[in-house]
Amino acid sequence: MRQTAKAKPMKTEFYNGQEYVRLTDGGVDALYRLSPVSPAKDLQAVLIDLDGTTLDSERFWVRMIELSMRAFRADFTLAPEDIAHVVGYTTREHLRYCIQKYGLPVSEGEADSIYHTVVERELANIKRNKDAGAFPIRRGLPAFLTELKRRGLKIGLVTSGLLYKAEAELASLEAQLGQPLSKVYDAVITGGVRKTCGRYGTLGELAAKPHPWLYAEIAASLNVTGGRAVVVEDSASGAIAGRLAGFPVFGFSDGTVFSGGVGDWVIKVDTFDDVLRFLR
């Protein structure tokens, strides 16, 4: 999903000669230190994004945004320059962008409710129709994972997506790999459980990318620190999250890393083989 439109610029601030990044995504106003990173010689783990990196699924989720917005404007269609704004960030951020840009007569809360109704319906259709092609894996993934295992590296799978959304993708991934994910990945982390009236939830979007907590949490579960892990991403928000968590980031050229204005923070790659060549 190659894009050329610029996403929102990152805000950096300097204090005592140290650079910091200010984030307000998810309704959280946070300041994170941006420290230099480089891949360690004693690499222990590779942390891999799910949507757009592991699976070619971003088109599906962009379509979910469009279908949701059509509840308020029947002919709603995203323009090419919108894509960098509705990929990789939180659902609320995506919906807020659409509402504000297109002047839709709806609150964020109403849009969020419609969105989850649409997603649940579409995922149910996929399950009912056994649509194996809904979430195809990125080319070269099986060989990449096999090589990481051969090298004795731990593998983490990371997504900001809520659990009910991720489960459908993970089931598809497992089917395409032909083996249980527990045999491939040493840890998997999602955005958690959605909060609704009368139902317990988890932190969810408050900790989602571009905040660093998902990558920090999965690294901690693998007992990996500092440059002893690398992150593989396709989105600007994911690259920011991995970088702020203290890890070098490989960014796929066909995602929104570079259109999102954080290309200087990543090692540019076109394929999984490129990642392996750097890791050698």
Coordinates of N, CA and C in Angstrom, one line a residue, residues 136-263:
P136 N -3.9 -12.0 3.4 CA -2.8 -12.7 2.9 C -1.5 -12.3 3.6
I137 N -0.6 -13.2 3.7 CA 0.7 -12.9 4.3 C 1.6 -12.2 3.4
R138 N 2.5 -11.4 3.9 CA 3.5 -10.6 3.1 C 4.4 -11.7 2.5
R139 N 4.8 -11.4 1.2 CA 5.7 -12.3 0.5 C 7.0 -12.5 1.2
G140 N 7.4 -13.7 1.4 CA 8.7 -14.0 2.0 C 8.7 -14.2 3.5
L141 N 7.5 -14.1 4.1 CA 7.4 -14.2 5.6 C 7.8 -15.6 6.1
P142 N 7.2 -16.7 5.5 CA 7.6 -18.0 6.1 C 9.1 -18.3 6.1
A143 N 9.8 -17.9 5.0 CA 11.2 -18.2 5.0 C 11.9 -17.3 6.0
F144 N 11.4 -16.1 6.1 CA 12.0 -15.1 7.1 C 11.9 -15.7 8.5
L145 N 10.7 -16.1 8.9 CA 10.5 -16.7 10.2 C 11.4 -17.9 10.5
T146 N 11.5 -18.8 9.4 CA 12.3 -20.0 9.5 C 13.7 -19.6 9.8
E147 N 14.2 -18.6 9.1 CA 15.6 -18.2 9.2 C 15.9 -17.6 10.6
L148 N 15.0 -16.8 11.1 CA 15.1 -16.3 12.4 C 15.2 -17.4 13.5
K149 N 14.4 -18.4 13.3 CA 14.4 -19.5 14.2 C 15.7 -20.3 14.1
R150 N 16.2 -20.4 12.9 CA 17.5 -21.2 12.7 C 18.6 -20.4 13.4
R151 N 18.5 -19.1 13.5 CA 19.6 -18.3 14.1 C 19.4 -18.3 15.6
G152 N 18.3 -18.9 16.1 CA 18.1 -18.9 17.6 C 17.5 -17.6 18.1
L153 N 16.9 -16.8 17.3 CA 16.4 -15.5 17.7 C 14.9 -15.7 18.2
K154 N 14.5 -15.0 19.2 CA 13.2 -14.9 19.7 C 12.4 -14.1 18.7
I155 N 11.1 -14.4 18.5 CA 10.2 -13.6 17.6 C 9.0 -13.2 18.4
G156 N 8.7 -11.9 18.3 CA 7.5 -11.3 18.9 C 6.6 -10.7 17.8
L157 N 5.3 -10.9 18.0 CA 4.3 -10.3 17.1 C 3.5 -9.3 17.8
V158 N 3.4 -8.1 17.2 CA 2.9 -6.9 17.9 C 1.8 -6.2 17.0
T159 N 0.6 -6.0 17.6 CA -0.4 -5.2 17.0 C -1.2 -4.3 18.0
S160 N -1.5 -3.1 17.5 CA -2.4 -2.3 18.3 C -3.8 -2.6 18.3
G161 N -4.2 -3.5 17.3 CA -5.6 -3.9 17.1 C -6.1 -4.6 18.4
L162 N -7.4 -4.3 18.6 CA -8.1 -5.0 19.8 C -8.1 -6.5 19.5
L163 N -8.2 -7.2 20.6 CA -8.2 -8.7 20.5 C -9.2 -9.3 19.6
Y164 N -10.4 -8.8 19.6 CA -11.4 -9.4 18.8 C -11.1 -9.2 17.3
K165 N -10.4 -8.1 16.9 CA -10.0 -7.9 15.6 C -8.8 -8.8 15.2
A166 N -7.8 -8.8 16.1 CA -6.6 -9.5 15.9 C -6.8 -11.0 15.8
E167 N -7.8 -11.6 16.5 CA -8.0 -13.0 16.5 C -8.3 -13.5 15.1
A168 N -9.1 -12.8 14.3 CA -9.4 -13.2 13.0 C -8.1 -13.3 12.1
E169 N -7.3 -12.2 12.3 CA -6.0 -12.2 11.5 C -5.1 -13.3 12.0
L170 N -5.0 -13.5 13.3 CA -4.1 -14.5 13.8 C -4.5 -15.9 13.4
A171 N -5.8 -16.2 13.3 CA -6.3 -17.4 12.8 C -5.9 -17.6 11.3
S172 N -6.0 -16.6 10.5 CA -5.6 -16.6 9.1 C -4.1 -16.8 9.0
L173 N -3.4 -16.1 9.8 CA -1.9 -16.3 9.8 C -1.5 -17.7 10.1
E174 N -2.1 -18.3 11.1 CA -1.8 -19.6 11.5 C -2.1 -20.6 10.4
A175 N -3.3 -20.4 9.8 CA -3.6 -21.3 8.7 C -2.7 -21.3 7.5
Q176 N -2.2 -20.1 7.2 CA -1.3 -19.9 6.1 C 0.1 -20.4 6.4
L177 N 0.5 -20.3 7.7 CA 1.8 -20.8 8.1 C 1.8 -22.3 8.2
G178 N 0.6 -22.9 8.4 CA 0.5 -24.3 8.5 C 0.9 -24.9 9.8
Q179 N 1.0 -24.1 10.9 CA 1.4 -24.6 12.2 C 0.9 -23.7 13.2
P180 N 0.8 -24.2 14.5 CA 0.3 -23.3 15.6 C 1.3 -22.1 15.7
L181 N 0.7 -20.9 16.0 CA 1.5 -19.7 16.2 C 2.5 -19.9 17.4
S182 N 2.1 -20.7 18.3 CA 3.0 -20.9 19.5 C 4.3 -21.6 19.1
K183 N 4.3 -22.3 18.0 CA 5.5 -22.9 17.5 C 6.4 -22.0 16.7
V184 N 5.8 -20.8 16.4 CA 6.6 -19.8 15.6 C 7.0 -18.6 16.4
Y185 N 6.0 -18.1 17.1 CA 6.2 -16.8 17.9 C 6.4 -17.1 19.4
D186 N 7.4 -16.4 19.9 CA 7.7 -16.6 21.4 C 6.7 -15.8 22.2
A187 N 6.1 -14.7 21.6 CA 5.2 -13.9 22.3 C 4.3 -13.2 21.3
V188 N 3.1 -12.9 21.7 CA 2.2 -12.2 20.8 C 1.4 -11.2 21.7
I189 N 1.3 -9.9 21.3 CA 0.6 -8.9 22.1 C -0.3 -8.1 21.2
T190 N -1.5 -7.8 21.7 CA -2.5 -7.1 21.0 C -2.9 -5.8 21.8
G191 N -3.8 -5.0 21.2 CA -4.3 -3.9 21.9 C -5.3 -4.2 23.1
G192 N -5.6 -5.4 23.3 CA -6.4 -5.8 24.4 C -7.9 -5.9 24.1
V193 N -8.7 -5.8 25.2 CA -10.1 -6.0 25.1 C -10.9 -4.7 25.1
R194 N -11.8 -4.6 24.2 CA -12.6 -3.4 24.0 C -13.5 -3.1 25.3
K195 N -13.6 -1.9 25.7 CA -14.4 -1.5 26.8 C -15.8 -1.1 26.3
T196 N -16.8 -1.7 26.8 CA -18.2 -1.3 26.5 C -19.0 -1.2 27.8
C197 N -20.2 -0.7 27.7 CA -21.0 -0.6 28.9 C -21.3 -1.9 29.5
G198 N -21.0 -2.1 30.8 CA -21.3 -3.4 31.4 C -20.3 -4.5 31.1
R199 N -19.1 -4.1 30.5 CA -18.2 -5.1 30.1 C -16.8 -4.6 30.4
Y200 N -16.0 -5.5 31.1 CA -14.6 -5.1 31.4 C -13.8 -5.0 30.2
G201 N -12.8 -4.1 30.2 CA -11.9 -3.9 29.1 C -10.5 -3.8 29.6
T202 N -9.6 -3.5 28.7 CA -8.2 -3.2 29.1 C -7.7 -1.8 28.6
L203 N -6.5 -1.5 28.8 CA -6.0 -0.2 28.5 C -6.2 0.3 27.1
G204 N -6.1 -0.7 26.1 CA -6.4 -0.4 24.7 C -5.7 0.7 24.1
E205 N -6.5 1.7 23.5 CA -5.9 2.7 22.7 C -5.0 3.7 23.5
L206 N -5.1 3.8 24.8 CA -4.3 4.7 25.5 C -2.8 4.2 25.5
A207 N -2.6 3.0 25.2 CA -1.2 2.5 25.1 C -0.8 2.0 23.7
A208 N -1.7 2.3 22.7 CA -1.5 1.9 21.3 C -0.4 2.7 20.7
K209 N 0.1 2.2 19.5 CA 1.1 2.9 18.7 C 0.5 4.2 18.3
P210 N 1.3 5.3 18.3 CA 2.7 5.4 18.3 C 3.4 5.4 19.7
H211 N 2.6 5.3 20.8 CA 3.2 5.2 22.1 C 4.0 3.9 22.1
P212 N 5.0 3.8 22.9 CA 6.0 2.7 22.9 C 5.6 1.5 23.7
W213 N 4.5 1.5 24.4 CA 4.3 0.5 25.4 C 4.1 -0.9 24.9
L214 N 3.5 -1.1 23.7 CA 3.3 -2.5 23.2 C 4.7 -3.1 23.0
Y215 N 5.6 -2.4 22.3 CA 6.9 -2.9 22.1 C 7.7 -3.1 23.4
A216 N 7.6 -2.1 24.3 CA 8.3 -2.2 25.6 C 7.7 -3.5 26.3
E217 N 6.4 -3.7 26.3 CA 5.8 -4.8 27.1 C 6.3 -6.1 26.5
I218 N 6.2 -6.3 25.2 CA 6.6 -7.6 24.6 C 8.1 -7.9 24.8
A219 N 8.9 -6.8 24.7 CA 10.3 -7.0 24.9 C 10.6 -7.5 26.3
A220 N 9.8 -6.9 27.3 CA 10.0 -7.3 28.7 C 9.6 -8.7 28.9
S221 N 8.5 -9.1 28.2 CA 8.1 -10.5 28.3 C 9.1 -11.5 27.8
L222 N 9.9 -11.1 26.8 CA 11.0 -11.9 26.2 C 12.3 -11.7 26.9
N223 N 12.3 -10.8 27.9 CA 13.5 -10.5 28.7 C 14.6 -10.0 27.8
V224 N 14.2 -9.0 26.9 CA 15.1 -8.4 26.0 C 15.1 -6.9 26.2
T225 N 16.3 -6.3 26.3 CA 16.4 -4.9 26.5 C 17.3 -4.2 25.5
G226 N 17.2 -2.9 25.4 CA 18.1 -2.1 24.6 C 18.2 -2.5 23.1
G227 N 19.3 -2.4 22.5 CA 19.5 -2.8 21.1 C 19.6 -4.2 20.8
R228 N 19.2 -5.1 21.8 CA 19.3 -6.5 21.6 C 18.1 -7.0 20.9
A229 N 17.2 -6.1 20.5 CA 16.0 -6.5 19.6 C 15.9 -5.5 18.5
V230 N 15.3 -5.8 17.4 CA 15.0 -4.9 16.4 C 13.5 -5.0 16.1
V231 N 13.0 -4.0 15.5 CA 11.5 -3.9 15.2 C 11.4 -3.9 13.6
V232 N 10.4 -4.6 13.1 CA 10.1 -4.5 11.7 C 8.7 -4.0 11.5
E233 N 8.6 -2.9 10.8 CA 7.3 -2.1 10.7 C 7.0 -1.7 9.3
D234 N 5.8 -1.3 9.0 CA 5.4 -0.7 7.7 C 4.7 0.7 7.9
S235 N 4.4 1.0 9.2 CA 3.6 2.3 9.4 C 4.5 3.3 10.1
A236 N 4.2 4.5 10.0 CA 4.9 5.6 10.7 C 4.6 5.5 12.2
S237 N 3.4 5.2 12.6 CA 3.1 5.1 14.0 C 3.8 3.9 14.6
G238 N 3.9 2.8 13.9 CA 4.7 1.7 14.4 C 6.1 1.9 14.5
A239 N 6.7 2.6 13.5 CA 8.1 3.0 13.6 C 8.4 3.9 14.8
I240 N 7.5 4.8 15.0 CA 7.7 5.7 16.2 C 7.7 4.9 17.5
A241 N 6.7 4.0 17.6 CA 6.6 3.2 18.8 C 7.8 2.4 19.0
G242 N 8.3 1.7 18.0 CA 9.5 0.9 18.2 C 10.7 1.7 18.5
R243 N 10.8 2.8 17.9 CA 12.0 3.7 18.1 C 12.0 4.3 19.5
L244 N 10.8 4.7 20.0 CA 10.7 5.3 21.4 C 10.8 4.2 22.4
A245 N 10.6 2.9 22.1 CA 10.8 1.8 23.0 C 12.3 1.5 23.1
G246 N 13.1 2.1 22.3 CA 14.5 2.0 22.4 C 15.1 1.0 21.4
F247 N 14.4 0.6 20.4 CA 14.9 -0.4 19.4 C 15.1 0.2 18.0
P248 N 16.2 -0.3 17.3 CA 16.3 0.0 15.9 C 15.1 -0.5 15.1
V249 N 14.7 0.3 14.1 CA 13.5 -0.1 13.4 C 13.8 -0.3 11.9
F250 N 13.4 -1.4 11.3 CA 13.4 -1.6 9.9 C 12.0 -1.2 9.3
G251 N 12.0 -0.3 8.3 CA 10.8 0.2 7.8 C 10.6 -0.2 6.4
F252 N 9.5 -0.9 6.1 CA 9.2 -1.3 4.7 C 8.8 0.0 3.8
S253 N 9.4 0.0 2.7 CA 9.3 1.2 1.8 C 7.9 1.3 1.2
D254 N 7.0 0.2 1.2 CA 5.7 0.3 0.6 C 4.6 0.6 1.7
G255 N 5.0 1.0 2.8 CA 4.0 1.4 3.8 C 3.9 2.9 4.0
T256 N 3.7 3.4 5.2 CA 3.5 4.8 5.5 C 4.7 5.4 6.3
V257 N 5.7 4.6 6.5 CA 6.9 5.1 7.3 C 7.4 6.3 6.7
F258 N 7.6 6.3 5.4 CA 8.3 7.5 4.8 C 7.4 8.6 4.4
S259 N 6.2 8.3 4.0 CA 5.2 9.3 3.8 C 4.8 9.9 5.2
G260 N 5.0 9.2 6.3 CA 4.6 9.7 7.6 C 5.7 10.6 8.2
G261 N 6.8 10.8 7.5 CA 7.8 11.7 8.0 C 8.8 11.2 9.0
V262 N 8.9 9.9 9.1 CA 9.9 9.3 10.1 C 10.9 8.5 9.4
G263 N 11.1 8.7 8.1 CA 12.1 7.9 7.4 C 13.5 8.0 7.9

